[in-house]
C-alpha cells in the first residue's frame, strides 16, 4: 500500500485514520503523533496533515511508478542487514544515547536502532526524498504500534539535503551524550552526477583539491558517500561515540589513505565486507565501515568478513607506505622504492567507433562495420587490456590512427600529407565533437591523449590496469612499427629488446607479484595505477634475483617465442637503472 509515494502498512493506515478522525489542527495532530511514536514534527504543515488524513480515509492507495533515482545513489538497506549491523555494534558494547542517520531513506537503520539500542534519547534522520521521509515516519509509527511498551526517544526526521544540514550544531547541542552515526550514504560518484547534470553535490565538489589532470585521469572521481563521511568526521570527531556506515570499499580505502594527512580523531577503524549482490543486488564491493570517535587517530584498518567475523588482513599506513596487506608487505618491502623507468598510460581517444580498426583484405573496417582505405603511416597496432593475456605479443588484432606525436599537436597536417585519412576523420568529425570529457575542449579536432615520445618506443612491457592478473606482457613491434596500448594499460618502453626482456623477467618474478599483492587493492576499479607501478624498485629487485634464474627465464622465452636474447646487455641494463647522480659519482 502506498501513500505519498511511500509504502505504508495496513496497521499504520488504520491507526492514522482512527487517531486523526476528530482532529482538526495539524498542531494537535503532531502532538498525538509525538505521543504515539516520538516523532517531533510528523506533519510539517497543515496541507500535509489534511492530505494524509484524506488519503488514509479514502484508502487512496495507488501504486505509483518509482522515478529514476540514479542521482541519489539509492540502495535501500534491507531490515535484516540493518538489524545485523545494529546487533554487531551492540555486541561491541555500543549503546548510543543519540542516533544520527544522515541519509535515512526508508528508515531501516532507524528501526534497527530502536529495536537494538535501549538507551536512545534522541534520533535524528535526514533524507532528501519526501516519500522516504514519509515512509520512515510510517515505519516508526508501525514499530511503536507493534511494540507499545518500548521507550520512545524523541525523533526528528528532517526533509533536507545532507549537504545543507547543520551537523555542527547537533554536535554542540549534545556534546556530552554518546553518539552513533549509522546508515548507508548514497552510492554515487561525482562524475556520474556530472553526467546526469545533477546538482546533488556538495557546493565545494572538488573537495580533494585535485588539479585538472587528476580530474582527467579519474583521480578526481569520488563517491559522495566519502564526502558525507568526512563531513561527519568534521562535525563529530571530538564527540564520544561511533560511526558505522555502509560504503563502497573504495571509500574505506580513501578514508584510511587520507588519514595520514587529515588525522581525524578516529580509531579502531574496521571494515566488514558484505555481499552486495545478496544484499543490494549490485556488483559493487562494499563494506560496513566502523570506527570510534574522539580517540587517538589511527592510520590502519582491520578487515573482517561481515557474516562470520573472520579476520582477513590489515591495510593502511606502515611508516610512510600505504599497503593493502601489512603482513605480506613486511615480507616484500625491500623492493618498495622508485622504479627507474617511467610507467606510462596508453592512448586515450574516446572515439572507438572511428579510431579502432581491423585489417581485412587490404582495407580497414571500423566498429561501425564500414570499409575504409587509409594511408599506412598513421596506422599502428593497438592493444587493449583484454589483449594482454600472453607473455609475448607479436601481432595485434586491432589498429588505431595515431593523429599526433605529442599532446596538443595540430592535426591539420593530416589533410595535406594523408588525404584519405583526413577524409575519413573529417567525415566522422561528429564522433570527435561528441566526446564528453573536458580534456578535448579547445584542443585540435582529432586530438588524442596519452601520447608522447615514449609511445613510439619499439619494445614495451605492459600490464592491464583493470584486471587482477599480476602478469606483465612483452609487446614487440609489428611490421617494424611500435605497437600502441589503450588508456586502460600501463607500460614502460625500451629501445633495445634485451632491456625489455630483462625487465619482463624481473616483473614476472614471484617477488614482484607478492609485493604488488601487498600494495594493490583487488577490488579497486583500477587495480594497477601509475603511482603503484612507480613503486617497483627494479634495480633492487635485480640484485635479489640470481643470474642463473634470469638465464633460465631467457632460455624459456627464447625457446617459446623464438627470441634470440642473451645476458650480454645485463650490465648496461643495470647501469641504465642506476640513478644519474650515483652514476656521476662513480665516474669521478
Ligand atoms: C544508499 S541509500 C540508503 C538509504 C538508507 N540510509 C538505508 O540504509 O536504507 C541513500 C539514500 O540517500 C538519500 N540521499 C541522496 N542524496 C541525498 C542528500 N543530498 N541528502 C540527503 N539524502 C540523500 C537517497 O534518497 C537514499 O535514500
PDB file of N, CA and C in Angstrom, residues 416-488:
ATOM      1  N   UNK A 416      47.046  17.492 -45.617  1.00  0.00           N
ATOM      2  CA  UNK A 416      47.995  17.631 -46.729  1.00  0.00           C
ATOM      3  C   UNK A 416      48.825  16.369 -46.946  1.00  0.00           C
ATOM      4  N   UNK A 417      49.175  15.690 -45.846  1.00  0.00           N
ATOM      5  CA  UNK A 417      50.053  14.523 -46.004  1.00  0.00           C
ATOM      6  C   UNK A 417      49.286  13.219 -46.204  1.00  0.00           C
ATOM      7  N   UNK A 418      48.101  13.119 -45.608  1.00  0.00           N
ATOM      8  CA  UNK A 418      47.365  11.845 -45.669  1.00  0.00           C
ATOM      9  C   UNK A 418      45.902  12.118 -46.017  1.00  0.00           C
ATOM     10  N   UNK A 419      45.632  12.449 -47.274  1.00  0.00           N
ATOM     11  CA  UNK A 419      44.283  12.883 -47.655  1.00  0.00           C
ATOM     12  C   UNK A 419      43.195  11.840 -47.392  1.00  0.00           C
ATOM     13  N   UNK A 420      43.516  10.563 -47.579  1.00  0.00           N
ATOM     14  CA  UNK A 420      42.473   9.547 -47.360  1.00  0.00           C
ATOM     15  C   UNK A 420      42.109   9.491 -45.872  1.00  0.00           C
ATOM     16  N   UNK A 421      43.148   9.530 -45.037  1.00  0.00           N
ATOM     17  CA  UNK A 421      42.908   9.504 -43.587  1.00  0.00           C
ATOM     18  C   UNK A 421      42.113  10.746 -43.178  1.00  0.00           C
ATOM     19  N   UNK A 422      42.498  11.889 -43.745  1.00  0.00           N
ATOM     20  CA  UNK A 422      41.817  13.135 -43.396  1.00  0.00           C
ATOM     21  C   UNK A 422      40.338  13.060 -43.788  1.00  0.00           C
ATOM     22  N   UNK A 423      40.083  12.567 -45.010  1.00  0.00           N
ATOM     23  CA  UNK A 423      38.688  12.484 -45.480  1.00  0.00           C
ATOM     24  C   UNK A 423      37.865  11.622 -44.518  1.00  0.00           C
ATOM     25  N   UNK A 424      38.475  10.514 -44.100  1.00  0.00           N
ATOM     26  CA  UNK A 424      37.772   9.602 -43.179  1.00  0.00           C
ATOM     27  C   UNK A 424      37.492  10.294 -41.833  1.00  0.00           C
ATOM     28  N   UNK A 425      38.523  10.949 -41.295  1.00  0.00           N
ATOM     29  CA  UNK A 425      38.354  11.597 -39.989  1.00  0.00           C
ATOM     30  C   UNK A 425      37.334  12.732 -40.083  1.00  0.00           C
ATOM     31  N   UNK A 426      37.465  13.523 -41.138  1.00  0.00           N
ATOM     32  CA  UNK A 426      36.585  14.690 -41.308  1.00  0.00           C
ATOM     33  C   UNK A 426      35.127  14.238 -41.448  1.00  0.00           C
ATOM     34  N   UNK A 427      34.946  13.159 -42.225  1.00  0.00           N
ATOM     35  CA  UNK A 427      33.586  12.649 -42.440  1.00  0.00           C
ATOM     36  C   UNK A 427      32.941  12.251 -41.089  1.00  0.00           C
ATOM     37  N   UNK A 428      33.790  11.839 -40.170  1.00  0.00           N
ATOM     38  CA  UNK A 428      33.265  11.370 -38.880  1.00  0.00           C
ATOM     39  C   UNK A 428      33.516  12.359 -37.747  1.00  0.00           C
ATOM     40  N   UNK A 429      33.658  13.620 -38.113  1.00  0.00           N
ATOM     41  CA  UNK A 429      34.039  14.611 -37.091  1.00  0.00           C
ATOM     42  C   UNK A 429      33.018  14.689 -35.949  1.00  0.00           C
ATOM     43  N   UNK A 430      31.757  14.368 -36.262  1.00  0.00           N
ATOM     44  CA  UNK A 430      30.741  14.477 -35.208  1.00  0.00           C
ATOM     45  C   UNK A 430      31.069  13.533 -34.043  1.00  0.00           C
ATOM     46  N   UNK A 431      31.698  12.393 -34.342  1.00  0.00           N
ATOM     47  CA  UNK A 431      32.064  11.473 -33.255  1.00  0.00           C
ATOM     48  C   UNK A 431      33.124  12.108 -32.348  1.00  0.00           C
ATOM     49  N   UNK A 432      34.042  12.847 -32.971  1.00  0.00           N
ATOM     50  CA  UNK A 432      35.075  13.511 -32.166  1.00  0.00           C
ATOM     51  C   UNK A 432      34.457  14.645 -31.352  1.00  0.00           C
ATOM     52  N   UNK A 433      33.529  15.360 -32.010  1.00  0.00           N
ATOM     53  CA  UNK A 433      32.918  16.506 -31.322  1.00  0.00           C
ATOM     54  C   UNK A 433      32.009  16.064 -30.171  1.00  0.00           C
ATOM     55  N   UNK A 434      31.530  14.816 -30.244  1.00  0.00           N
ATOM     56  CA  UNK A 434      30.600  14.347 -29.197  1.00  0.00           C
ATOM     57  C   UNK A 434      31.350  13.824 -27.970  1.00  0.00           C
ATOM     58  N   UNK A 435      32.679  13.896 -27.990  1.00  0.00           N
ATOM     59  CA  UNK A 435      33.420  13.366 -26.843  1.00  0.00           C
ATOM     60  C   UNK A 435      33.130  14.244 -25.624  1.00  0.00           C
ATOM     61  N   UNK A 436      32.723  13.577 -24.538  1.00  0.00           N
ATOM     62  CA  UNK A 436      32.209  14.328 -23.373  1.00  0.00           C
ATOM     63  C   UNK A 436      33.308  14.969 -22.536  1.00  0.00           C
ATOM     64  N   UNK A 437      34.457  14.279 -22.445  1.00  0.00           N
ATOM     65  CA  UNK A 437      35.465  14.727 -21.478  1.00  0.00           C
ATOM     66  C   UNK A 437      35.946  16.146 -21.784  1.00  0.00           C
ATOM     67  N   UNK A 438      36.119  16.916 -20.706  1.00  0.00           N
ATOM     68  CA  UNK A 438      36.519  18.319 -20.873  1.00  0.00           C
ATOM     69  C   UNK A 438      37.942  18.440 -21.424  1.00  0.00           C
ATOM     70  N   UNK A 439      38.710  17.363 -21.390  1.00  0.00           N
ATOM     71  CA  UNK A 439      40.108  17.469 -21.852  1.00  0.00           C
ATOM     72  C   UNK A 439      40.182  17.815 -23.333  1.00  0.00           C
ATOM     73  N   UNK A 440      39.108  17.529 -24.086  1.00  0.00           N
ATOM     74  CA  UNK A 440      39.158  17.774 -25.536  1.00  0.00           C
ATOM     75  C   UNK A 440      38.772  19.215 -25.897  1.00  0.00           C
ATOM     76  N   UNK A 441      38.241  19.948 -24.900  1.00  0.00           N
ATOM     77  CA  UNK A 441      37.765  21.306 -25.202  1.00  0.00           C
ATOM     78  C   UNK A 441      38.949  22.188 -25.596  1.00  0.00           C
ATOM     79  N   UNK A 442      38.796  22.877 -26.719  1.00  0.00           N
ATOM     80  CA  UNK A 442      39.831  23.818 -27.171  1.00  0.00           C
ATOM     81  C   UNK A 442      41.058  23.139 -27.748  1.00  0.00           C
ATOM     82  N   UNK A 443      41.001  21.824 -27.945  1.00  0.00           N
ATOM     83  CA  UNK A 443      42.156  21.105 -28.484  1.00  0.00           C
ATOM     84  C   UNK A 443      41.955  20.863 -29.991  1.00  0.00           C
ATOM     85  N   UNK A 444      43.052  20.616 -30.753  1.00  0.00           N
ATOM     86  CA  UNK A 444      42.901  20.323 -32.178  1.00  0.00           C
ATOM     87  C   UNK A 444      41.858  19.225 -32.412  1.00  0.00           C
ATOM     88  N   UNK A 445      41.219  19.266 -33.611  1.00  0.00           N
ATOM     89  CA  UNK A 445      39.978  18.485 -33.763  1.00  0.00           C
ATOM     90  C   UNK A 445      40.106  16.958 -33.620  1.00  0.00           C
ATOM     91  N   UNK A 446      41.250  16.371 -34.010  1.00  0.00           N
ATOM     92  CA  UNK A 446      41.331  14.911 -33.883  1.00  0.00           C
ATOM     93  C   UNK A 446      42.291  14.525 -32.753  1.00  0.00           C
ATOM     94  N   UNK A 447      42.269  15.313 -31.690  1.00  0.00           N
ATOM     95  CA  UNK A 447      43.230  15.114 -30.592  1.00  0.00           C
ATOM     96  C   UNK A 447      43.071  13.768 -29.911  1.00  0.00           C
ATOM     97  N   UNK A 448      44.216  13.268 -29.468  1.00  0.00           N
ATOM     98  CA  UNK A 448      44.235  12.089 -28.596  1.00  0.00           C
ATOM     99  C   UNK A 448      45.054  12.480 -27.359  1.00  0.00           C
ATOM    100  N   UNK A 449      44.996  11.635 -26.324  1.00  0.00           N
ATOM    101  CA  UNK A 449      45.810  11.904 -25.129  1.00  0.00           C
ATOM    102  C   UNK A 449      46.657  10.681 -24.811  1.00  0.00           C
ATOM    103  N   UNK A 450      47.605  10.837 -23.902  1.00  0.00           N
ATOM    104  CA  UNK A 450      48.489   9.718 -23.557  1.00  0.00           C
ATOM    105  C   UNK A 450      49.441   9.428 -24.705  1.00  0.00           C
ATOM    106  N   UNK A 451      49.915  10.477 -25.345  1.00  0.00           N
ATOM    107  CA  UNK A 451      50.808  10.294 -26.492  1.00  0.00           C
ATOM    108  C   UNK A 451      52.053  11.157 -26.275  1.00  0.00           C
ATOM    109  N   UNK A 452      53.188  10.630 -26.616  1.00  0.00           N
ATOM    110  CA  UNK A 452      54.451  11.367 -26.462  1.00  0.00           C
ATOM    111  C   UNK A 452      55.557  10.514 -27.059  1.00  0.00           C
ATOM    112  N   UNK A 453      56.771  10.996 -26.915  1.00  0.00           N
ATOM    113  CA  UNK A 453      57.927  10.253 -27.453  1.00  0.00           C
ATOM    114  C   UNK A 453      57.901   8.796 -26.980  1.00  0.00           C
ATOM    115  N   UNK A 454      57.537   8.652 -25.702  1.00  0.00           N
ATOM    116  CA  UNK A 454      57.528   7.310 -25.096  1.00  0.00           C
ATOM    117  C   UNK A 454      56.611   6.325 -25.827  1.00  0.00           C
ATOM    118  N   UNK A 455      55.568   6.854 -26.477  1.00  0.00           N
ATOM    119  CA  UNK A 455      54.613   5.954 -27.157  1.00  0.00           C
ATOM    120  C   UNK A 455      55.284   5.238 -28.328  1.00  0.00           C
ATOM    121  N   UNK A 456      56.356   5.837 -28.839  1.00  0.00           N
ATOM    122  CA  UNK A 456      56.972   5.290 -30.048  1.00  0.00           C
ATOM    123  C   UNK A 456      58.186   4.407 -29.748  1.00  0.00           C
ATOM    124  N   UNK A 457      58.373   4.071 -28.464  1.00  0.00           N
ATOM    125  CA  UNK A 457      59.444   3.121 -28.116  1.00  0.00           C
ATOM    126  C   UNK A 457      59.086   1.770 -28.728  1.00  0.00           C
ATOM    127  N   UNK A 458      60.094   1.103 -29.294  1.00  0.00           N
ATOM    128  CA  UNK A 458      59.806  -0.134 -30.040  1.00  0.00           C
ATOM    129  C   UNK A 458      59.348  -1.277 -29.141  1.00  0.00           C
ATOM    130  N   UNK A 459      59.975  -1.401 -27.955  1.00  0.00           N
ATOM    131  CA  UNK A 459      59.708  -2.577 -27.120  1.00  0.00           C
ATOM    132  C   UNK A 459      59.041  -2.104 -25.832  1.00  0.00           C
ATOM    133  N   UNK A 460      57.930  -2.727 -25.530  1.00  0.00           N
ATOM    134  CA  UNK A 460      57.187  -2.263 -24.349  1.00  0.00           C
ATOM    135  C   UNK A 460      56.895  -3.436 -23.419  1.00  0.00           C
ATOM    136  N   UNK A 461      56.859  -3.125 -22.142  1.00  0.00           N
ATOM    137  CA  UNK A 461      56.425  -4.130 -21.171  1.00  0.00           C
ATOM    138  C   UNK A 461      55.163  -3.546 -20.535  1.00  0.00           C
ATOM    139  N   UNK A 462      54.069  -4.296 -20.662  1.00  0.00           N
ATOM    140  CA  UNK A 462      52.773  -3.691 -20.327  1.00  0.00           C
ATOM    141  C   UNK A 462      51.971  -4.552 -19.354  1.00  0.00           C
ATOM    142  N   UNK A 463      51.044  -3.890 -18.690  1.00  0.00           N
ATOM    143  CA  UNK A 463      50.094  -4.600 -17.803  1.00  0.00           C
ATOM    144  C   UNK A 463      48.743  -3.902 -17.911  1.00  0.00           C
ATOM    145  N   UNK A 464      47.694  -4.689 -17.755  1.00  0.00           N
ATOM    146  CA  UNK A 464      46.362  -4.081 -17.754  1.00  0.00           C
ATOM    147  C   UNK A 464      46.127  -3.437 -16.393  1.00  0.00           C
ATOM    148  N   UNK A 465      45.570  -2.233 -16.404  1.00  0.00           N
ATOM    149  CA  UNK A 465      45.268  -1.578 -15.126  1.00  0.00           C
ATOM    150  C   UNK A 465      43.993  -2.134 -14.518  1.00  0.00           C
ATOM    151  N   UNK A 466      43.198  -2.835 -15.324  1.00  0.00           N
ATOM    152  CA  UNK A 466      41.862  -3.215 -14.868  1.00  0.00           C
ATOM    153  C   UNK A 466      41.768  -4.615 -14.280  1.00  0.00           C
ATOM    154  N   UNK A 467      42.625  -5.513 -14.747  1.00  0.00           N
ATOM    155  CA  UNK A 467      42.475  -6.906 -14.328  1.00  0.00           C
ATOM    156  C   UNK A 467      43.317  -7.219 -13.102  1.00  0.00           C
ATOM    157  N   UNK A 468      42.876  -8.255 -12.386  1.00  0.00           N
ATOM    158  CA  UNK A 468      43.598  -8.625 -11.166  1.00  0.00           C
ATOM    159  C   UNK A 468      44.752  -9.558 -11.474  1.00  0.00           C
ATOM    160  N   UNK A 469      45.162  -9.644 -12.735  1.00  0.00           N
ATOM    161  CA  UNK A 469      46.236 -10.583 -13.068  1.00  0.00           C
ATOM    162  C   UNK A 469      47.577  -9.881 -12.912  1.00  0.00           C
ATOM    163  N   UNK A 470      48.401 -10.500 -12.099  1.00  0.00           N
ATOM    164  CA  UNK A 470      49.705  -9.896 -11.809  1.00  0.00           C
ATOM    165  C   UNK A 470      50.702 -10.393 -12.849  1.00  0.00           C
ATOM    166  N   UNK A 471      50.397 -10.113 -14.116  1.00  0.00           N
ATOM    167  CA  UNK A 471      51.226 -10.662 -15.179  1.00  0.00           C
ATOM    168  C   UNK A 471      51.552  -9.573 -16.191  1.00  0.00           C
ATOM    169  N   UNK A 472      52.831  -9.491 -16.543  1.00  0.00           N
ATOM    170  CA  UNK A 472      53.283  -8.457 -17.480  1.00  0.00           C
ATOM    171  C   UNK A 472      53.512  -9.085 -18.850  1.00  0.00           C
ATOM    172  N   UNK A 473      53.305  -8.270 -19.889  1.00  0.00           N
ATOM    173  CA  UNK A 473      53.403  -8.761 -21.267  1.00  0.00           C
ATOM    174  C   UNK A 473      54.468  -7.974 -22.025  1.00  0.00           C
ATOM    175  N   UNK A 474      55.282  -8.693 -22.784  1.00  0.00           N
ATOM    176  CA  UNK A 474      56.269  -8.038 -23.647  1.00  0.00           C
ATOM    177  C   UNK A 474      55.595  -7.767 -24.990  1.00  0.00           C
ATOM    178  N   UNK A 475      55.570  -6.501 -25.406  1.00  0.00           N
ATOM    179  CA  UNK A 475      54.924  -6.145 -26.675  1.00  0.00           C
ATOM    180  C   UNK A 475      56.014  -5.803 -27.682  1.00  0.00           C
ATOM    181  N   UNK A 476      56.070  -6.599 -28.739  1.00  0.00           N
ATOM    182  CA  UNK A 476      57.114  -6.395 -29.761  1.00  0.00           C
ATOM    183  C   UNK A 476      56.560  -5.551 -30.904  1.00  0.00           C
ATOM    184  N   UNK A 477      57.462  -4.897 -31.672  1.00  0.00           N
ATOM    185  CA  UNK A 477      56.958  -4.096 -32.797  1.00  0.00           C
ATOM    186  C   UNK A 477      56.296  -4.995 -33.850  1.00  0.00           C
ATOM    187  N   UNK A 478      55.399  -4.387 -34.613  1.00  0.00           N
ATOM    188  CA  UNK A 478      54.690  -5.137 -35.656  1.00  0.00           C
ATOM    189  C   UNK A 478      55.021  -4.457 -36.986  1.00  0.00           C
ATOM    190  N   UNK A 479      55.498  -5.200 -37.941  1.00  0.00           N
ATOM    191  CA  UNK A 479      55.944  -4.629 -39.230  1.00  0.00           C
ATOM    192  C   UNK A 479      56.869  -3.424 -39.019  1.00  0.00           C
ATOM    193  N   UNK A 480      57.811  -3.602 -38.107  1.00  0.00           N
ATOM    194  CA  UNK A 480      58.807  -2.559 -37.796  1.00  0.00           C
ATOM    195  C   UNK A 480      58.204  -1.283 -37.218  1.00  0.00           C
ATOM    196  N   UNK A 481      56.970  -1.346 -36.761  1.00  0.00           N
ATOM    197  CA  UNK A 481      56.388  -0.146 -36.133  1.00  0.00           C
ATOM    198  C   UNK A 481      56.022  -0.481 -34.691  1.00  0.00           C
ATOM    199  N   UNK A 482      56.236   0.491 -33.782  1.00  0.00           N
ATOM    200  CA  UNK A 482      55.859   0.205 -32.386  1.00  0.00           C
ATOM    201  C   UNK A 482      54.352  -0.016 -32.274  1.00  0.00           C
ATOM    202  N   UNK A 483      53.973  -0.815 -31.292  1.00  0.00           N
ATOM    203  CA  UNK A 483      52.551  -1.077 -31.065  1.00  0.00           C
ATOM    204  C   UNK A 483      52.072  -0.147 -29.946  1.00  0.00           C
ATOM    205  N   UNK A 484      50.872   0.371 -30.093  1.00  0.00           N
ATOM    206  CA  UNK A 484      50.297   1.283 -29.088  1.00  0.00           C
ATOM    207  C   UNK A 484      49.382   0.496 -28.140  1.00  0.00           C
ATOM    208  N   UNK A 485      49.188   1.060 -26.951  1.00  0.00           N
ATOM    209  CA  UNK A 485      48.262   0.443 -25.988  1.00  0.00           C
ATOM    210  C   UNK A 485      47.171   1.449 -25.678  1.00  0.00           C
ATOM    211  N   UNK A 486      46.046   0.969 -25.197  1.00  0.00           N
ATOM    212  CA  UNK A 486      44.994   1.937 -24.872  1.00  0.00           C
ATOM    213  C   UNK A 486      45.138   2.415 -23.422  1.00  0.00           C
ATOM    214  N   UNK A 487      44.285   3.339 -23.024  1.00  0.00           N
ATOM    215  CA  UNK A 487      44.492   4.003 -21.733  1.00  0.00           C
ATOM    216  C   UNK A 487      44.099   3.153 -20.534  1.00  0.00           C
ATOM    217  N   UNK A 488      43.687   1.909 -20.765  1.00  0.00           N
ATOM    218  CA  UNK A 488      43.461   1.030 -19.612  1.00  0.00           C
ATOM    219  C   UNK A 488      44.746   0.274 -19.268  1.00  0.00           C
TER     220      UNK A 488
END
